PDB file of C-alpha atoms in Angstrom:
ATOM      1  CA  UNK A   1      44.287 135.190  48.433  1.00 49.00           C
ATOM      2  CA  UNK A   2      43.047 138.296  46.604  1.00 52.00           C
ATOM      3  CA  UNK A   3      41.208 138.070  43.281  1.00 50.00           C
ATOM      4  CA  UNK A   4      44.105 139.761  41.444  1.00 50.00           C
ATOM      5  CA  UNK A   5      46.502 137.125  42.838  1.00 50.00           C
ATOM      6  CA  UNK A   6      44.309 134.342  41.451  1.00 53.00           C
ATOM      7  CA  UNK A   7      44.775 135.766  37.960  1.00 64.00           C
ATOM      8  CA  UNK A   8      48.534 135.419  38.369  1.00 80.00           C
ATOM      9  CA  UNK A   9      48.426 131.774  39.510  1.00 84.00           C
ATOM     10  CA  UNK A  10      50.127 129.422  37.062  1.00 86.00           C
ATOM     11  CA  UNK A  11      48.717 125.875  37.214  1.00 91.00           C
ATOM     12  CA  UNK A  12      50.936 123.099  35.876  1.00 92.00           C
ATOM     13  CA  UNK A  13      49.776 119.550  35.253  1.00 95.00           C
ATOM     14  CA  UNK A  14      52.399 116.899  36.023  1.00 96.00           C
ATOM     15  CA  UNK A  15      52.123 113.166  35.413  1.00 95.00           C
ATOM     16  CA  UNK A  16      53.604 110.515  37.673  1.00 96.00           C
ATOM     17  CA  UNK A  17      54.130 107.432  35.517  1.00 95.00           C
ATOM     18  CA  UNK A  18      55.887 104.088  35.530  1.00 93.00           C
ATOM     19  CA  UNK A  19      55.243 100.402  35.843  1.00 89.00           C
ATOM     20  CA  UNK A  20      53.011  98.474  38.183  1.00 85.00           C
ATOM     21  CA  UNK A  21      53.870  98.851  41.881  1.00 86.00           C
ATOM     22  CA  UNK A  22      56.751 101.294  41.377  1.00 92.00           C
ATOM     23  CA  UNK A  23      55.520 103.968  43.828  1.00 93.00           C
ATOM     24  CA  UNK A  24      53.312 106.349  41.834  1.00 93.00           C
ATOM     25  CA  UNK A  25      50.491 106.465  44.384  1.00 91.00           C
ATOM     26  CA  UNK A  26      53.045 106.759  47.185  1.00 93.00           C
ATOM     27  CA  UNK A  27      54.657 109.776  45.497  1.00 96.00           C
ATOM     28  CA  UNK A  28      51.299 111.527  45.019  1.00 95.00           C
ATOM     29  CA  UNK A  29      50.418 110.818  48.660  1.00 93.00           C
ATOM     30  CA  UNK A  30      53.759 112.124  49.924  1.00 95.00           C
ATOM     31  CA  UNK A  31      53.441 115.446  48.093  1.00 95.00           C
ATOM     32  CA  UNK A  32      49.776 116.347  48.038  1.00 95.00           C
ATOM     33  CA  UNK A  33      48.712 119.162  50.338  1.00 95.00           C
ATOM     34  CA  UNK A  34      45.103 117.996  50.003  1.00 93.00           C
ATOM     35  CA  UNK A  35      43.824 114.517  50.734  1.00 88.00           C
ATOM     36  CA  UNK A  36      44.680 112.869  47.413  1.00 82.00           C
ATOM     37  CA  UNK A  37      41.993 111.402  45.202  1.00 81.00           C
ATOM     38  CA  UNK A  38      42.969 107.766  44.782  1.00 75.00           C
ATOM     39  CA  UNK A  39      41.217 105.269  42.524  1.00 68.00           C
ATOM     40  CA  UNK A  40      42.761 102.244  44.165  1.00 64.00           C
ATOM     41  CA  UNK A  41      40.879  98.988  44.201  1.00 59.00           C
ATOM     42  CA  UNK A  42      41.652  95.731  45.942  1.00 65.00           C
ATOM     43  CA  UNK A  43      43.609  93.263  43.868  1.00 53.00           C
ATOM     44  CA  UNK A  44      41.461  90.233  43.188  1.00 54.00           C
ATOM     45  CA  UNK A  45      41.842  86.785  41.691  1.00 55.00           C
ATOM     46  CA  UNK A  46      40.498  88.276  38.430  1.00 49.00           C
ATOM     47  CA  UNK A  47      43.870  89.934  37.860  1.00 51.00           C
ATOM     48  CA  UNK A  48      45.758  86.629  37.946  1.00 48.00           C
ATOM     49  CA  UNK A  49      47.281  86.048  34.538  1.00 50.00           C
ATOM     50  CA  UNK A  50      46.406  89.623  33.501  1.00 48.00           C
ATOM     51  CA  UNK A  51      48.569  91.733  35.813  1.00 50.00           C
ATOM     52  CA  UNK A  52      52.169  90.822  36.469  1.00 59.00           C
ATOM     53  CA  UNK A  53      51.971  91.098  40.255  1.00 54.00           C
ATOM     54  CA  UNK A  54      54.648  88.505  41.013  1.00 55.00           C
ATOM     55  CA  UNK A  55      57.349  91.152  41.438  1.00 55.00           C
ATOM     56  CA  UNK A  56      55.318  92.934  44.123  1.00 55.00           C
ATOM     57  CA  UNK A  57      53.660  90.058  46.012  1.00 52.00           C
ATOM     58  CA  UNK A  58      52.668  92.187  49.031  1.00 61.00           C
ATOM     59  CA  UNK A  59      50.711  94.677  46.929  1.00 50.00           C
ATOM     60  CA  UNK A  60      47.054  94.614  47.992  1.00 57.00           C
ATOM     61  CA  UNK A  61      45.580  97.445  45.881  1.00 57.00           C
ATOM     62  CA  UNK A  62      46.078  98.919  42.431  1.00 56.00           C
ATOM     63  CA  UNK A  63      45.252 102.222  40.717  1.00 54.00           C
ATOM     64  CA  UNK A  64      42.542 101.701  38.117  1.00 51.00           C
ATOM     65  CA  UNK A  65      42.115 105.215  36.711  1.00 56.00           C
ATOM     66  CA  UNK A  66      44.427 107.796  38.270  1.00 76.00           C
ATOM     67  CA  UNK A  67      45.640 109.386  41.451  1.00 88.00           C
ATOM     68  CA  UNK A  68      45.266 113.129  41.907  1.00 91.00           C
ATOM     69  CA  UNK A  69      47.001 115.524  44.260  1.00 94.00           C
ATOM     70  CA  UNK A  70      47.878 119.201  44.482  1.00 94.00           C
ATOM     71  CA  UNK A  71      51.025 121.003  45.564  1.00 94.00           C
ATOM     72  CA  UNK A  72      51.241 124.779  45.907  1.00 92.00           C
ATOM     73  CA  UNK A  73      54.830 125.786  45.234  1.00 86.00           C
ATOM     74  CA  UNK A  74      54.402 129.514  45.945  1.00 87.00           C
ATOM     75  CA  UNK A  75      51.915 132.367  45.377  1.00 88.00           C
ATOM     76  CA  UNK A  76      52.197 132.009  41.625  1.00 88.00           C
ATOM     77  CA  UNK A  77      52.725 128.288  40.949  1.00 88.00           C
ATOM     78  CA  UNK A  78      50.554 125.290  41.710  1.00 92.00           C
ATOM     79  CA  UNK A  79      51.214 121.746  40.537  1.00 94.00           C
ATOM     80  CA  UNK A  80      48.424 119.295  39.835  1.00 95.00           C
ATOM     81  CA  UNK A  81      49.737 115.755  40.162  1.00 96.00           C
ATOM     82  CA  UNK A  82      48.192 112.949  38.144  1.00 94.00           C
ATOM     83  CA  UNK A  83      49.407 109.426  38.863  1.00 92.00           C
ATOM     84  CA  UNK A  84      48.874 107.084  35.938  1.00 89.00           C
ATOM     85  CA  UNK A  85      47.781 103.472  36.275  1.00 82.00           C
ATOM     86  CA  UNK A  86      50.693 101.077  35.881  1.00 72.00           C
ATOM     87  CA  UNK A  87      49.153  98.015  34.259  1.00 67.00           C
ATOM     88  CA  UNK A  88      49.003  97.840  30.470  1.00 67.00           C
ATOM     89  CA  UNK A  89      45.259  97.196  30.500  1.00 66.00           C
ATOM     90  CA  UNK A  90      44.735 100.751  31.816  1.00 68.00           C
ATOM     91  CA  UNK A  91      47.168 102.514  29.466  1.00 70.00           C
ATOM     92  CA  UNK A  92      44.268 103.856  27.399  1.00 75.00           C
ATOM     93  CA  UNK A  93      43.921 106.436  30.201  1.00 76.00           C
ATOM     94  CA  UNK A  94      47.365 107.897  29.536  1.00 83.00           C
ATOM     95  CA  UNK A  95      46.358 109.985  26.505  1.00 88.00           C
ATOM     96  CA  UNK A  96      43.641 111.740  28.497  1.00 87.00           C
ATOM     97  CA  UNK A  97      45.879 112.246  31.495  1.00 86.00           C
ATOM     98  CA  UNK A  98      48.781 113.551  29.368  1.00 91.00           C
ATOM     99  CA  UNK A  99      46.683 116.169  27.564  1.00 92.00           C
ATOM    100  CA  UNK A 100      47.888 119.601  28.717  1.00 94.00           C
ATOM    101  CA  UNK A 101      50.661 118.291  30.950  1.00 94.00           C
ATOM    102  CA  UNK A 102      54.019 119.984  31.329  1.00 94.00           C
ATOM    103  CA  UNK A 103      55.699 116.563  31.527  1.00 96.00           C
ATOM    104  CA  UNK A 104      56.191 113.533  33.726  1.00 97.00           C
ATOM    105  CA  UNK A 105      58.237 111.905  36.419  1.00 97.00           C
ATOM    106  CA  UNK A 106      58.795 108.304  35.312  1.00 97.00           C
ATOM    107  CA  UNK A 107      59.455 106.148  38.360  1.00 97.00           C
ATOM    108  CA  UNK A 108      61.793 103.187  38.005  1.00 96.00           C
ATOM    109  CA  UNK A 109      62.416 100.168  40.202  1.00 94.00           C
ATOM    110  CA  UNK A 110      65.876  98.942  39.152  1.00 94.00           C
ATOM    111  CA  UNK A 111      64.960  95.387  40.183  1.00 91.00           C
ATOM    112  CA  UNK A 112      62.572  95.317  37.221  1.00 90.00           C
ATOM    113  CA  UNK A 113      63.596  97.991  34.739  1.00 91.00           C
ATOM    114  CA  UNK A 114      61.610  96.491  31.857  1.00 92.00           C
ATOM    115  CA  UNK A 115      58.467  97.848  33.524  1.00 89.00           C
ATOM    116  CA  UNK A 116      59.518 101.466  32.875  1.00 92.00           C
ATOM    117  CA  UNK A 117      60.124 101.221  29.118  1.00 94.00           C
ATOM    118  CA  UNK A 118      56.479 101.708  28.069  1.00 92.00           C
ATOM    119  CA  UNK A 119      56.353 104.982  30.037  1.00 93.00           C
ATOM    120  CA  UNK A 120      59.695 106.203  28.687  1.00 95.00           C
ATOM    121  CA  UNK A 121      58.647 105.296  25.139  1.00 93.00           C
ATOM    122  CA  UNK A 122      55.288 107.010  25.606  1.00 93.00           C
ATOM    123  CA  UNK A 123      56.830 110.357  26.591  1.00 94.00           C
ATOM    124  CA  UNK A 124      59.666 110.157  24.059  1.00 95.00           C
ATOM    125  CA  UNK A 125      57.222 109.422  21.209  1.00 94.00           C
ATOM    126  CA  UNK A 126      55.039 112.381  22.189  1.00 94.00           C
ATOM    127  CA  UNK A 127      58.048 114.633  22.819  1.00 94.00           C
ATOM    128  CA  UNK A 128      56.819 115.415  26.327  1.00 95.00           C
ATOM    129  CA  UNK A 129      59.535 116.346  28.821  1.00 96.00           C
ATOM    130  CA  UNK A 130      60.182 113.745  31.483  1.00 97.00           C
ATOM    131  CA  UNK A 131      62.655 112.924  34.199  1.00 97.00           C
ATOM    132  CA  UNK A 132      63.466 109.459  35.440  1.00 98.00           C
ATOM    133  CA  UNK A 133      63.173 108.972  39.182  1.00 97.00           C
ATOM    134  CA  UNK A 134      64.991 105.892  40.451  1.00 96.00           C
ATOM    135  CA  UNK A 135      62.866 104.954  43.440  1.00 94.00           C
ATOM    136  CA  UNK A 136      65.139 103.692  46.214  1.00 92.00           C
ATOM    137  CA  UNK A 137      63.993 100.116  46.458  1.00 89.00           C
ATOM    138  CA  UNK A 138      66.571  97.616  47.787  1.00 85.00           C
ATOM    139  CA  UNK A 139      69.602  97.514  45.500  1.00 82.00           C
ATOM    140  CA  UNK A 140      68.955 100.852  43.775  1.00 81.00           C
ATOM    141  CA  UNK A 141      72.131 102.366  45.173  1.00 85.00           C
ATOM    142  CA  UNK A 142      74.207  99.503  43.756  1.00 90.00           C
ATOM    143  CA  UNK A 143      74.289 101.191  40.346  1.00 92.00           C
ATOM    144  CA  UNK A 144      75.894 104.407  39.198  1.00 93.00           C
ATOM    145  CA  UNK A 145      74.237 106.969  36.949  1.00 95.00           C
ATOM    146  CA  UNK A 146      76.102 105.933  33.794  1.00 95.00           C
ATOM    147  CA  UNK A 147      75.067 102.284  34.213  1.00 95.00           C
ATOM    148  CA  UNK A 148      71.418 103.225  34.743  1.00 95.00           C
ATOM    149  CA  UNK A 149      71.399 105.684  31.822  1.00 96.00           C
ATOM    150  CA  UNK A 150      72.894 103.015  29.574  1.00 96.00           C
ATOM    151  CA  UNK A 151      70.427 100.326  30.717  1.00 95.00           C
ATOM    152  CA  UNK A 152      67.478 102.682  30.109  1.00 95.00           C
ATOM    153  CA  UNK A 153      68.943 104.116  26.864  1.00 95.00           C
ATOM    154  CA  UNK A 154      68.197 107.615  28.164  1.00 95.00           C
ATOM    155  CA  UNK A 155      68.998 110.663  26.082  1.00 90.00           C
ATOM    156  CA  UNK A 156      71.841 112.729  27.528  1.00 91.00           C
ATOM    157  CA  UNK A 157      69.526 115.654  28.300  1.00 92.00           C
ATOM    158  CA  UNK A 158      67.020 113.558  30.295  1.00 96.00           C
ATOM    159  CA  UNK A 159      67.454 114.207  34.027  1.00 97.00           C
ATOM    160  CA  UNK A 160      67.981 111.147  36.217  1.00 97.00           C
ATOM    161  CA  UNK A 161      67.353 111.490  39.948  1.00 97.00           C
ATOM    162  CA  UNK A 162      67.614 109.036  42.820  1.00 96.00           C
ATOM    163  CA  UNK A 163      64.645 109.446  45.122  1.00 96.00           C
ATOM    164  CA  UNK A 164      62.396 107.880  47.725  1.00 96.00           C
ATOM    165  CA  UNK A 165      58.720 108.304  46.826  1.00 96.00           C
ATOM    166  CA  UNK A 166      57.823 108.063  50.533  1.00 95.00           C
ATOM    167  CA  UNK A 167      59.875 111.164  51.332  1.00 96.00           C
ATOM    168  CA  UNK A 168      58.191 114.490  50.458  1.00 96.00           C
ATOM    169  CA  UNK A 169      61.507 116.344  50.095  1.00 96.00           C
ATOM    170  CA  UNK A 170      62.954 113.711  47.784  1.00 95.00           C
ATOM    171  CA  UNK A 171      59.755 113.642  45.712  1.00 96.00           C
ATOM    172  CA  UNK A 172      59.719 117.430  45.533  1.00 94.00           C
ATOM    173  CA  UNK A 173      63.304 117.406  44.213  1.00 95.00           C
ATOM    174  CA  UNK A 174      62.150 115.156  41.346  1.00 96.00           C
ATOM    175  CA  UNK A 175      59.359 117.623  40.520  1.00 94.00           C
ATOM    176  CA  UNK A 176      61.805 120.534  40.566  1.00 92.00           C
ATOM    177  CA  UNK A 177      64.055 118.625  38.155  1.00 95.00           C
ATOM    178  CA  UNK A 178      61.069 118.063  35.842  1.00 95.00           C
ATOM    179  CA  UNK A 179      59.932 121.704  35.864  1.00 91.00           C
ATOM    180  CA  UNK A 180      63.499 122.910  35.243  1.00 93.00           C
ATOM    181  CA  UNK A 181      63.891 120.388  32.409  1.00 95.00           C
ATOM    182  CA  UNK A 182      60.562 121.390  30.825  1.00 93.00           C
ATOM    183  CA  UNK A 183      61.459 125.098  31.053  1.00 89.00           C
ATOM    184  CA  UNK A 184      64.889 124.478  29.501  1.00 89.00           C
ATOM    185  CA  UNK A 185      63.310 122.510  26.639  1.00 83.00           C
ATOM    186  CA  UNK A 186      60.701 125.194  25.973  1.00 78.00           C
ATOM    187  CA  UNK A 187      63.435 127.857  25.943  1.00 75.00           C
ATOM    188  CA  UNK A 188      65.465 125.809  23.438  1.00 67.00           C
ATOM    189  CA  UNK A 189      62.408 125.306  21.211  1.00 63.00           C
ATOM    190  CA  UNK A 190      61.636 129.057  21.227  1.00 64.00           C
ATOM    191  CA  UNK A 191      65.267 129.920  20.453  1.00 64.00           C
ATOM    192  CA  UNK A 192      65.416 127.678  17.379  1.00 59.00           C
TER     193      UNK A 192
END
């Protein structure tokens, strides 16, 4: 890459958010072109009664600060991916991670939708663009878009995508939806 091309590079910071064990680290891993920086630690007995791990009994590790990955879209656009921690005791990190971000992909496991409301509320309250990614856990395809939108009380303009965080193409589609949504919102704000 030439020095003049570096000046034209647009870096965008994107958050990957959602509840505990919903697939945030998996999404960062599936997309990152570099070995992702993961702050996962082994789950210990100390988390019993603190973290609600019952819904994901096979989970052995948890993100304690953030996950970080990078995805070069083309010669002019690079995405920096920041996965947020899912447990409420680490939510203090979200303000730092959100600073300067273009928006977020909020992952949802429809078997436990209550876990996504803090993330949705966080981005709505800060007026940060976000898309909801329904991660294809068992039973996810049993619901149609209208039912999911209603259950999550999503605004009509909030994109909703079905995805599989393990699949790079599916995860990339969620990022494209976010960037398009953020660009549309910024265009509307400038026009008003």
